[in-house]
Amino acid sequence: MKKWSRTKVGEETLRSRPSFAYAVVFLVVLGVTAHLSGISEATAAEQKKLEPYKVAAIYSTTGFTAVAGSEMLSGAQLLVDNVNKSGGINGHPLELIHYDPEAKAENVTSQGKKAVQRDKVLAMIGPESITFAAALSAVANEAKIVMIHGGGAYGPMSAYEFSSFPVIGLHNATGLFLKKKGISAVGVIAQAGPIAEEHLRNLVPAFEKANVKIVGFEQVQATDRDMTPILAKLRAAGSQAIYSGALGAPGAVVAKNFKQLSMPGFLMTFIGNANMAFVDLLGDAADVTYIMGNKVLAYEDLPSNDPAKNRLVAFAKDYKAKFKKEPSVTVAVGYDALLPIVEALKVVGPDSNKIRDKIETGQPGLVGINGAVSRSATEHNGLAPDFVPVMIDVAKKRFRLAN
Amino acid sequence: MGAIYAMVALGFTVFYNATGIINFAQGEFVMLGALVAVGFRSNFGFPMGLALALSILVVTAIGLLMYKILILPLKSRDVLVIILMTLSASYMFRGSAVVLWGKDPLPLASPWGSKSIVLLGASILPQAVWILVVVFVGVLLLSLFFERNFYGKALRASAENREAATLVGINVEMMVLLSFGLAAALGAIGGILVAPITSMDAEAGIGLAIKGMVAAILGGLDRISGAVVGAITLGLLEAYSAVFVSSLIKDGIALFILLAVLLVRPSGLLGKQGSR
């Protein structure tokens, strides 16, 4: 018994030595980092004469909405660069603080609170999807700080919630395009959740108005990877073309299955899929797919008398110089989310409530990248975009205007 | 879709036959098989054949390492402990894959093109035909292996009773190592075959694993052919429920079937009643 306990004590002392050494190393590291960060803060304070205006960018750069989130963030960063290069906002540098909620609603809430309470931001842009917009709007309304998200919503919203996504008139444009293509019966596939609800509310009446009959409305899940039974069902119901409101991977499966089944007509999808990540997933189903996009996608193909041409070419040049890739609709959404905040800050200064009022009623006709914006108390999106149908140029990996 | 589930279910069945446990990391082997191939293909620009072969080798090696590092040092040989270890390994693989490849779905081009063949009025992808061929050849070879081959019998013996197997001179550790390698290789082949149809992301493994497990249990875990029967039944049931009820209820149906099978016929459709 005695012998046992003695060896145990011996082990304890042996073990305690390295842990002491670790503690010393840890303290030294801690001290050095504290010292270094102190230095950097001091120099930063000397350089900045005026306090920066802080805006939160709550965009998921990981998770299933990461493509949209990263692109919107990059669009906003381009505007930050432009503003700071030209001397900031009335001399104040613009600081965009990025928070990554990882495509989870609960993180949107916690990151939003962090931005408001800890970092004391003046306004927020994001999140990238309508799915998470409600989570942030609760934070925004409680803190009375404006937020401009990138979800496809329009009409009246809660007091501090706005959107910069081009969606007003989207379904009308799609319906008219289908009619023009000679389609009078279409099968609709929609992703269950907010997209399907929105489609039932807005797409169905818009298609009816264009005299395009909906022969079937099927909902699919984000995890579905086999759409052939649904497509076969819609074909049996007499579809001449398929409209797909499924986003990303399931949307690509719809297109691939459409091609595999040699379905009649073509596959029509919406602006949410107008990005190169989606094109990569499409594979060779790209040639049966039309996307109702906007002029940002096919800026090169626009006639030179198009009023948007110069604006879009300049934007694309700036964006390509900074990020080495083509801009997209979502990039422009990020830019357009920050733009009204910057314009409001110029006029009313760092007052959250005045910023909100200015954005709601004080910026009629503000021209962003996706189009001109006129917001009001009953219209918190207000963007009047020019929708154009695009197809995919597989060889050049870009979008082109469809006929 | 049934053929895809069959690929995953085969891995479960093989592993169960060799060790008597369910490997929760099986879905992750499928995911890794596809993503490693994507990595070799797009990041290093390897030709398709080489990328696929390397991917199978790499994932098999991961399976072997998983056994050497995670399972072998375990003091306890309790089945429950090993199952928990495979579960934690699956989380680890998923996390690493998220770090390496991100969470976005990645495409893998099919080596046989995606132009469908029209057969008796139904259009079929060449990829799906290949999956079926691989599944049936796999079932045939694995059945022969487990029923006729010395090592296959040794594998089953070690699963049945470790002590007795050791006593008759079977190297049980070696057999278990073999089954880890076999399951990982099967998973990787499955992933490579499935990815061109569905695309693959770091978090898709778990969903496939659940479907594969349901299929394996439905068909009977102790029969290799049970995996295929179970998977095709599940695939058909899903397709019909999508058409006649709603696509939203598909996944629920898989789990409902699992519950029903466990209640009514726990040994599965082809399983030996009361053999265990």
XYZ file of C-alpha atoms in Angstrom:
679
model
C 0.000 0.000 0.000
C 2.760 2.396 1.030
C 4.849 1.499 -1.986
C 1.935 2.177 -4.328
C 1.280 5.631 -2.944
C 4.964 6.578 -3.092
C 5.268 5.845 -6.818
C 2.134 7.834 -7.396
C 3.581 10.871 -5.660
C 6.741 10.464 -7.720
C 4.704 10.512 -10.914
C 2.862 13.627 -9.846
C 6.086 15.598 -9.349
C 7.460 14.401 -12.658
C 4.343 15.465 -14.439
C 4.145 18.860 -12.813
C 7.489 19.990 -14.234
C 6.592 20.149 -17.929
C 3.247 21.753 -17.128
C 5.122 24.489 -15.264
C 7.296 24.998 -18.337
C 4.194 25.200 -20.520
C 2.719 27.804 -18.204
C 5.847 29.959 -18.505
C 5.863 29.688 -22.303
C 2.157 30.505 -22.369
C 2.632 33.614 -20.243
C 5.525 34.826 -22.364
C 3.510 34.364 -25.555
C 0.567 36.141 -23.971
C 2.750 39.044 -22.919
C 4.338 39.433 -26.337
C 1.025 39.387 -28.179
C -0.495 41.885 -25.755
C 2.501 44.145 -26.257
C 2.366 43.844 -30.046
C -1.356 44.515 -30.254
C -0.874 47.540 -28.019
C 1.676 48.919 -30.456
C -0.518 48.383 -33.498
C -3.477 50.063 -31.837
C -1.373 53.089 -30.940
C -0.034 53.567 -34.476
C -3.489 53.067 -35.946
C -4.909 55.755 -33.685
C -2.211 58.186 -34.752
C -2.867 57.619 -38.432
C -6.616 58.079 -38.313
C -7.623 61.636 -37.738
C -11.358 61.104 -37.838
C -13.192 58.184 -36.321
C -14.166 55.547 -38.905
C -17.807 54.907 -39.758
C -18.382 51.237 -38.982
C -20.790 49.095 -40.998
C -21.352 45.381 -40.333
C -21.351 42.898 -43.234
C -23.191 39.790 -42.061
C -22.590 37.396 -44.923
C -21.969 33.639 -44.727
C -18.685 32.792 -46.398
C -19.025 29.189 -45.237
C -22.123 27.002 -45.351
C -24.633 26.304 -48.091
C -25.182 29.966 -48.972
C -21.435 30.698 -49.029
C -21.292 31.412 -52.769
C -23.869 34.200 -52.551
C -22.453 35.461 -49.241
C -18.863 35.678 -50.504
C -19.915 37.443 -53.703
C -22.080 40.005 -51.912
C -19.218 40.660 -49.481
C -16.794 41.216 -52.363
C -19.187 43.670 -54.020
C -19.471 45.672 -50.805
C -15.678 45.624 -50.355
C -15.271 47.138 -53.805
C -17.458 50.072 -52.764
C -15.510 50.462 -49.495
C -12.276 50.683 -51.511
C -13.752 53.275 -53.852
C -15.063 55.378 -50.959
C -11.810 55.280 -48.983
C -9.703 55.996 -52.074
C -11.665 59.173 -52.650
C -11.119 60.381 -49.084
C -13.828 58.539 -47.152
C -17.227 59.916 -46.129
C -16.762 63.591 -45.244
C -13.242 62.673 -44.159
C -14.291 59.672 -42.099
C -12.873 56.382 -43.347
C -15.485 53.690 -44.006
C -14.843 50.462 -42.113
C -16.671 47.281 -43.137
C -16.529 44.587 -40.447
C -17.288 41.101 -41.726
C -19.083 38.496 -39.595
C -19.562 34.935 -40.880
C -22.771 33.323 -39.570
C -21.940 30.070 -41.469
C -25.420 29.883 -43.047
C -27.108 29.288 -39.704
C -30.016 31.431 -38.482
C -28.938 31.257 -34.835
C -25.482 32.551 -35.783
C -27.043 35.395 -37.772
C -28.714 36.506 -34.542
C -25.599 36.161 -32.384
C -23.276 37.809 -34.921
C -25.778 40.628 -35.427
C -25.887 41.243 -31.684
C -22.099 41.190 -31.555
C -21.966 43.834 -34.297
C -24.508 46.056 -32.582
C -23.489 45.691 -28.944
C -19.737 45.123 -29.030
C -18.643 46.853 -32.235
C -21.323 49.593 -32.187
C -21.876 49.616 -35.953
C -24.007 52.328 -37.564
C -25.734 50.030 -40.065
C -25.710 46.433 -41.261
C -25.696 44.795 -44.672
C -26.691 41.149 -45.118
C -27.556 38.378 -44.691
C -27.341 36.892 -48.175
C -30.582 34.922 -48.118
C -34.227 35.533 -47.325
C -33.988 32.405 -45.147
C -31.898 34.287 -42.560
C -33.270 37.797 -43.083
C -35.921 37.442 -40.385
C -33.279 36.528 -37.790
C -31.297 39.709 -38.432
C -34.321 41.962 -38.794
C -35.278 41.103 -35.199
C -31.850 42.302 -34.053
C -31.995 45.383 -36.290
C -35.424 46.469 -35.088
C -34.512 45.985 -31.444
C -31.322 48.030 -31.808
C -32.972 50.526 -34.199
C -30.204 50.073 -36.748
C -30.862 49.760 -40.448
C -30.159 46.482 -42.261
C -30.183 45.892 -46.006
C -30.244 42.207 -46.902
C -29.784 40.304 -50.150
C -32.933 38.163 -49.987
C -35.520 38.273 -52.738
C -38.207 40.233 -50.864
C -40.151 43.372 -51.691
C -43.082 45.430 -50.513
C -43.543 46.558 -46.915
C -41.110 45.070 -44.403
C -40.396 45.705 -40.746
C -39.218 49.233 -39.928
C -35.438 48.743 -40.152
C -35.361 45.979 -42.776
C -34.594 46.677 -46.451
C -33.566 44.561 -49.446
C -31.344 45.227 -52.445
C -32.062 42.044 -54.401
C -33.423 42.493 -57.933
C -36.758 40.698 -57.761
C -39.581 43.151 -58.507
C -41.085 42.118 -61.821
C -38.957 38.968 -62.069
C -41.875 36.573 -62.450
C -43.663 38.850 -64.912
C -40.532 38.921 -67.067
C -40.249 35.123 -66.840
C -43.902 34.637 -67.775
C -43.607 36.956 -70.778
C -40.426 35.207 -71.934
C -42.092 31.778 -71.738
C -45.039 33.119 -73.754
C -42.663 34.611 -76.318
C -41.008 31.209 -76.660
C -44.416 29.725 -77.478
C -44.902 27.945 -74.155
C -48.494 27.814 -72.912
C -48.183 25.006 -70.332
C -45.354 24.864 -67.812
C -44.492 22.547 -64.918
C -43.156 24.329 -61.840
C -40.634 22.877 -59.388
C -39.908 24.957 -56.279
C -37.654 24.453 -53.304
C -39.765 23.945 -50.173
C -39.677 26.817 -47.694
C -39.541 30.562 -48.389
C -38.919 30.106 -52.142
C -41.965 27.872 -52.640
C -44.117 30.202 -50.535
C -42.976 33.199 -52.546
C -43.595 31.373 -55.839
C -47.107 30.371 -54.796
C -47.833 33.958 -53.833
C -46.233 35.785 -56.760
C -45.137 33.464 -59.572
C -48.461 31.696 -60.032
C -50.487 34.913 -60.641
C -47.683 36.358 -62.817
C -47.643 33.291 -65.087
C -51.446 33.288 -65.262
C -51.357 36.933 -66.303
C -48.987 36.019 -69.141
C -51.405 33.249 -70.213
C -48.968 30.475 -69.280
C -50.847 27.605 -67.652
C -49.192 25.879 -64.684
C -49.812 22.141 -65.146
C -48.192 21.125 -61.864
C -46.547 22.754 -58.851
C -44.094 20.387 -57.128
C -42.026 21.144 -54.046
C -38.593 19.586 -53.534
C -36.152 19.542 -50.645
C -32.670 21.056 -50.604
C -31.285 17.547 -50.039
C -33.096 15.914 -52.996
C -30.711 14.471 -55.582
C -33.158 12.672 -57.841
C -35.843 14.742 -59.578
C -36.700 12.225 -62.296
C -39.986 11.021 -60.707
C -41.229 14.613 -60.393
C -40.142 15.548 -63.901
C -41.847 12.444 -65.313
C -45.011 13.425 -63.459
C -44.919 16.976 -64.880
C -44.284 15.654 -68.388
C -47.287 13.342 -68.042
C -49.328 16.395 -66.995
C -48.466 18.014 -70.331
C -45.611 20.422 -69.575
C -44.058 22.131 -72.621
C -41.204 23.484 -70.491
C -40.127 23.321 -66.849
C -39.600 26.254 -64.523
C -37.251 25.445 -61.635
C -37.178 27.474 -58.436
C -34.577 25.224 -56.786
C -31.379 26.897 -55.671
C -27.834 25.588 -56.150
C -27.157 21.838 -56.008
C -30.795 20.636 -56.153
C -31.397 23.170 -58.929
C -28.524 21.679 -60.919
C -29.965 18.183 -60.397
C -33.294 19.378 -61.848
C -31.467 20.567 -64.974
C -29.360 17.408 -65.298
C -32.380 15.132 -64.854
C -34.310 17.300 -67.322
C -31.651 16.628 -69.928
C -31.372 12.922 -69.057
C -35.099 12.409 -69.537
C -35.022 14.329 -72.849
C -37.902 16.430 -71.556
C -39.815 18.588 -74.037
C -38.903 22.273 -74.330
C -36.289 23.884 -72.107
C -35.524 24.441 -68.440
C -36.131 27.932 -67.099
C -34.610 28.989 -63.795
C -34.337 32.211 -61.838
C -31.812 34.897 -61.030
C -30.714 33.195 -57.791
C -28.892 30.624 -59.925
C -27.139 33.166 -62.125
C -23.597 32.392 -60.958
C -20.646 30.387 -62.228
C -20.731 27.905 -59.320
C -24.172 26.867 -60.562
C -22.894 26.626 -64.126
C -20.111 24.284 -62.942
C -22.673 22.030 -61.266
C -24.836 21.996 -64.400
C -22.240 20.185 -66.490
C -23.568 19.579 -69.991
C -27.139 20.406 -68.982
C -26.079 24.026 -69.543
C -27.366 23.984 -73.118
C -31.007 23.293 -72.155
C -31.034 25.923 -69.404
C -32.291 29.496 -69.592
C -31.812 31.810 -66.639
C -33.899 34.944 -66.115
C -31.011 37.206 -65.163
C -30.202 40.860 -65.561
C -27.870 43.052 -67.567
C -24.957 42.670 -65.133
C -24.453 39.118 -66.395
C -24.197 39.951 -70.066
C -22.814 43.510 -69.925
C -20.518 42.805 -72.886
C -23.448 41.881 -75.124
C -25.432 45.055 -74.431
C -25.832 47.443 -77.370
C -23.746 50.602 -76.940
C -26.882 52.764 -76.755
C -28.092 50.897 -73.652
C -28.122 53.393 -70.757
C -26.728 50.766 -68.361
C -23.810 49.793 -70.600
C -21.187 52.330 -69.424
C -22.040 51.880 -65.742
C -21.770 48.088 -65.961
C -18.586 48.016 -68.029
C -16.861 50.336 -65.549
C -18.089 48.262 -62.603
C -16.881 45.042 -64.231
C -13.462 46.567 -64.922
C -13.023 47.655 -61.277
C -14.253 44.333 -59.977
C -12.052 42.255 -62.258
C -9.013 44.351 -61.283
C -9.583 43.671 -57.583
C -10.978 40.118 -57.525
C -9.715 38.630 -60.833
C -13.132 37.317 -61.836
C -16.317 38.430 -63.580
C -18.951 40.250 -61.514
C -22.351 38.661 -60.981
C -25.839 39.644 -59.886
C -24.968 38.811 -56.277
C -21.793 40.906 -56.385
C -23.947 43.833 -57.484
C -26.457 43.076 -54.700
C -23.674 43.495 -52.106
C -22.553 46.765 -53.703
C -26.135 48.028 -53.862
C -26.732 47.110 -50.208
C -23.904 49.339 -49.004
C -24.474 52.181 -51.486
C -27.596 53.735 -49.874
C -25.901 53.581 -46.456
C -22.848 55.419 -47.788
C -25.027 58.030 -49.508
C -27.088 58.519 -46.331
C -23.961 58.863 -44.152
C -22.706 61.607 -46.455
C -25.833 63.674 -45.807
C -27.012 62.892 -42.278
C -23.833 61.655 -40.544
C -23.583 58.859 -37.979
C -27.174 58.914 -36.701
C -28.827 55.494 -37.051
C -32.392 56.802 -37.127
C -31.688 59.535 -39.648
C -29.875 56.977 -41.827
C -32.998 54.808 -41.796
C -35.331 57.656 -42.705
C -32.994 58.850 -45.442
C -32.841 55.376 -47.006
C -36.615 54.922 -46.803
C -37.732 58.178 -48.390
C -34.777 60.462 -49.058
C -33.022 58.791 -51.998
C -35.463 58.689 -54.918
C -33.889 57.357 -58.111
C -30.564 56.335 -56.547
C -28.745 54.390 -59.265
C -26.951 51.256 -58.121
C -25.399 48.505 -60.198
C -28.538 46.380 -60.623
C -30.718 49.401 -61.444
C -32.374 52.524 -60.053
C -33.934 52.391 -56.580
C -36.899 54.335 -55.199
C -37.892 53.168 -51.747
C -40.908 54.250 -49.689
C -42.663 53.351 -46.448
C -44.563 50.579 -48.225
C -41.736 49.475 -50.536
C -38.469 48.588 -48.806
C -36.827 47.101 -51.880
C -37.748 49.624 -54.554
C -35.276 48.345 -57.120
C -36.549 48.463 -60.687
C -34.140 46.155 -62.506
C -34.076 45.382 -66.213
C -34.438 41.632 -66.445
C -33.027 39.887 -69.463
C -33.031 36.151 -70.161
C -29.543 34.693 -70.479
C -28.076 31.417 -71.647
C -24.728 29.922 -70.794
C -21.808 30.151 -73.180
C -20.194 26.867 -72.142
C -17.019 27.326 -74.177
C -16.237 30.776 -72.796
C -17.724 30.077 -69.363
C -19.848 33.179 -69.309
C -23.442 34.264 -69.783
C -24.799 35.656 -73.002
C -28.080 37.342 -73.884
C -30.710 34.837 -75.005
C -32.918 35.554 -77.983
C -31.231 6.248 -56.843
C -31.645 2.627 -55.714
C -28.316 1.763 -57.350
C -26.655 4.603 -55.445
C -28.057 3.401 -52.132
C -26.918 -0.115 -53.028
C -23.317 1.070 -53.367
C -23.451 2.570 -49.878
C -25.370 -0.348 -48.397
C -22.772 -2.820 -49.709
C -20.097 -1.162 -47.591
C -22.278 -1.483 -44.481
C -23.035 -5.133 -45.154
C -19.428 -6.096 -45.827
C -18.268 -4.405 -42.672
C -21.042 -5.950 -40.631
C -20.267 -9.413 -41.987
C -16.616 -9.055 -41.113
C -16.858 -7.434 -37.711
C -20.445 -7.680 -36.508
C -20.636 -3.906 -36.072
C -22.108 -1.028 -38.039
C -19.558 1.464 -39.286
C -20.989 4.958 -38.936
C -18.122 6.394 -40.963
C -19.227 4.484 -44.095
C -20.997 7.534 -45.542
C -17.841 9.561 -45.025
C -15.823 7.030 -47.043
C -18.280 7.623 -49.889
C -17.935 11.388 -49.548
C -14.125 11.204 -49.328
C -13.928 8.907 -52.364
C -15.679 11.528 -54.488
C -13.974 14.599 -53.060
C -10.444 13.145 -53.163
C -11.051 12.302 -56.823
C -12.271 15.872 -57.431
C -9.152 17.136 -55.678
C -6.768 15.074 -57.797
C -8.697 15.982 -60.919
C -9.116 19.736 -60.560
C -6.298 20.756 -58.182
C -3.522 18.613 -59.632
C -4.932 18.117 -63.120
C -4.469 14.347 -63.109
C -6.170 12.371 -65.867
C -9.535 10.926 -64.882
C -8.462 7.266 -64.621
C -5.443 8.050 -62.470
C -7.432 10.407 -60.235
C -10.067 7.745 -59.629
C -7.523 4.996 -58.917
C -5.551 7.246 -56.579
C -8.729 8.267 -54.796
C -9.627 4.626 -54.110
C -6.094 3.985 -52.827
C -6.074 7.077 -50.619
C -9.466 6.335 -49.071
C -8.513 2.681 -48.492
C -5.395 3.917 -46.740
C -7.555 6.248 -44.635
C -9.727 3.250 -43.713
C -6.679 1.221 -42.681
C -5.224 4.143 -40.729
C -8.573 4.680 -39.026
C -8.321 1.131 -37.713
C -4.639 1.379 -36.748
C -4.904 4.745 -35.008
C -8.429 4.854 -33.649
C -9.692 1.307 -33.143
C -6.597 -0.838 -32.454
C -5.323 1.139 -29.436
C -8.744 0.883 -27.787
C -8.437 -1.067 -24.540
C -12.051 -2.111 -24.656
C -13.229 -4.494 -27.338
C -16.824 -3.715 -26.514
C -18.921 -3.386 -29.661
C -20.556 -0.241 -28.318
C -17.192 1.466 -27.833
C -16.092 0.625 -31.374
C -19.381 1.885 -32.814
C -18.940 5.153 -30.934
C -15.406 5.368 -32.280
C -16.634 4.983 -35.877
C -19.209 7.683 -35.163
C -16.560 10.081 -33.877
C -14.332 9.199 -36.839
C -17.191 10.144 -39.160
C -17.434 13.575 -37.512
C -13.681 13.969 -37.819
C -13.684 13.088 -41.526
C -16.590 15.445 -42.182
C -14.880 18.291 -40.334
C -11.602 17.743 -42.183
C -13.411 17.611 -45.516
C -15.160 20.930 -44.738
C -11.763 22.482 -44.020
C -10.174 21.018 -47.169
C -12.954 21.409 -49.724
C -15.422 23.808 -48.105
C -19.122 23.111 -47.820
C -20.086 23.783 -51.422
C -21.152 20.895 -53.625
C -18.447 19.990 -56.122
C -19.050 18.457 -59.528
C -17.191 15.420 -60.860
C -17.495 14.781 -64.589
C -18.600 11.328 -65.611
C -15.978 9.417 -67.602
C -18.803 7.974 -69.691
C -20.526 11.236 -70.609
C -23.962 12.278 -69.470
C -25.876 11.633 -72.661
C -28.646 9.241 -71.789
C -29.339 5.994 -73.617
C -32.927 5.249 -74.531
C -33.784 1.698 -73.552
C -37.321 0.329 -74.003
C -38.758 3.837 -73.922
C -37.015 4.861 -70.695
C -33.900 6.962 -70.773
C -31.000 5.761 -68.657
C -27.671 7.416 -67.940
C -24.569 5.432 -68.861
C -23.345 6.293 -65.374
C -26.369 4.567 -63.828
C -25.747 1.515 -65.987
C -22.157 1.405 -64.751
C -23.283 1.713 -61.152
C -25.607 -1.256 -61.632
C -22.856 -3.270 -63.314
C -20.392 -2.490 -60.532
C -23.003 -3.286 -57.881
C -23.848 -6.667 -59.388
C -20.238 -7.644 -60.045
C -19.422 -6.480 -56.520
C -22.211 -8.548 -54.998
C -21.134 -11.597 -56.973
C -17.478 -11.297 -56.021
C -18.202 -10.480 -52.392
C -20.671 -13.361 -52.039
C -18.109 -15.752 -53.493
C -15.455 -14.252 -51.244
C -17.483 -14.658 -48.073
C -18.944 -18.076 -48.935
C -16.106 -19.845 -50.748
C -12.793 -18.104 -50.121
C -10.658 -19.063 -47.112
C -10.109 -15.463 -46.041
C -13.748 -14.632 -46.503
C -14.727 -17.502 -44.237
C -12.046 -16.425 -41.769
C -13.541 -12.913 -41.793
C -16.992 -14.232 -40.972
C -15.556 -16.513 -38.326
C -13.861 -13.590 -36.578
C -17.118 -11.680 -36.563
C -18.985 -14.674 -35.159
C -16.646 -15.395 -32.284
C -13.286 -13.731 -31.804
C -11.892 -16.156 -29.239
C -12.847 -19.238 -31.188
C -11.445 -17.767 -34.389
C -8.155 -16.988 -32.660
C -8.051 -20.528 -31.276
C -8.298 -22.089 -34.715
C -5.402 -19.969 -35.889
C -7.073 -16.975 -37.567
C -5.266 -13.670 -37.193
C -8.312 -11.698 -36.052
C -6.567 -8.309 -35.999
C -5.510 -8.837 -39.604
C -9.042 -9.796 -40.569
C -10.535 -6.692 -39.013
C -7.890 -4.561 -40.708
C -8.826 -6.206 -43.984
C -12.496 -5.422 -43.464
C -11.754 -1.759 -42.753
C -9.758 -1.565 -45.973
C -12.471 -3.370 -47.926
C -15.260 -1.166 -46.581
C -13.283 2.014 -47.277
C -12.467 0.907 -50.823
C -16.120 0.030 -51.492
C -17.176 3.399 -50.101
C -14.685 5.243 -52.303
C -15.810 3.383 -55.431
C -19.395 4.219 -54.500
C -18.558 7.900 -54.056
C -16.789 8.097 -57.399
C -19.696 6.442 -59.180
C -22.360 8.488 -57.440
C -20.767 11.950 -57.638
C -21.317 12.593 -61.374
C -25.058 12.085 -60.858
C -25.657 13.907 -57.605
C -22.519 16.089 -57.127
C -20.874 15.729 -53.736
C -20.299 17.997 -50.774
C -18.489 17.499 -47.497
C -21.739 17.056 -45.625
C -23.499 14.701 -48.041
C -21.948 11.597 -46.453
C -24.321 11.471 -43.536
C -27.456 11.591 -45.703
C -26.182 8.799 -47.941
C -25.120 6.804 -44.876
C -28.614 6.921 -43.414
C -30.186 5.763 -46.678
C -27.528 3.067 -47.115
C -28.033 1.845 -43.582
C -31.797 1.689 -44.012
C -31.285 -0.232 -47.252
C -28.826 -2.660 -45.636
C -31.110 -3.315 -42.658
C -34.136 -3.585 -44.933
C -32.435 -6.235 -47.034
C -30.844 -8.038 -44.111
C -27.418 -7.110 -42.809
C -26.004 -10.635 -42.934
C -26.593 -11.127 -46.657
C -24.520 -9.355 -49.290
C -27.349 -9.553 -51.822
C -29.700 -8.155 -49.164
C -28.027 -4.780 -49.553
C -29.022 -4.614 -53.207
C -32.566 -5.846 -52.677
C -33.044 -3.407 -49.802
C -31.551 -0.485 -51.728
C -33.632 -0.994 -54.843
C -36.799 -1.421 -52.760
C -35.997 1.805 -50.913
C -35.202 3.663 -54.149
C -38.485 2.594 -55.742
C -40.508 3.436 -52.638
C -38.955 6.903 -52.583
C -39.644 7.511 -56.246
C -43.267 6.403 -55.920
C -43.828 8.451 -52.781
C -42.412 11.509 -54.588
C -44.887 11.022 -57.427
C -47.986 9.948 -55.544
C -47.612 11.810 -52.249
C -44.959 14.539 -52.223
C -41.227 14.852 -52.589
C -41.182 16.437 -49.160
C -42.077 13.185 -47.437
C -39.415 11.013 -49.130
C -36.831 11.028 -46.345
C -39.460 10.404 -43.727
C -40.509 7.313 -45.625
C -36.966 5.882 -45.410
C -36.931 6.214 -41.640
C -40.493 4.938 -41.331
C -39.472 1.822 -43.263
C -36.483 1.371 -40.948
C -38.779 1.475 -37.913
C -41.291 -0.891 -39.486
C -38.612 -3.403 -40.465
C -37.020 -3.332 -37.038
C -40.427 -3.965 -35.452
C -41.792 -6.606 -37.798
C -38.843 -8.413 -39.305
C -35.610 -7.373 -37.578
C -33.467 -9.672 -39.720
C -34.508 -7.928 -42.937
C -36.086 -9.219 -46.147
C -33.420 -11.806 -46.938
C -31.875 -12.183 -43.502
C -31.853 -15.487 -41.673
C -34.654 -15.356 -39.095
C -33.337 -15.793 -35.588
C -29.834 -16.617 -36.677
C -28.381 -14.171 -34.219
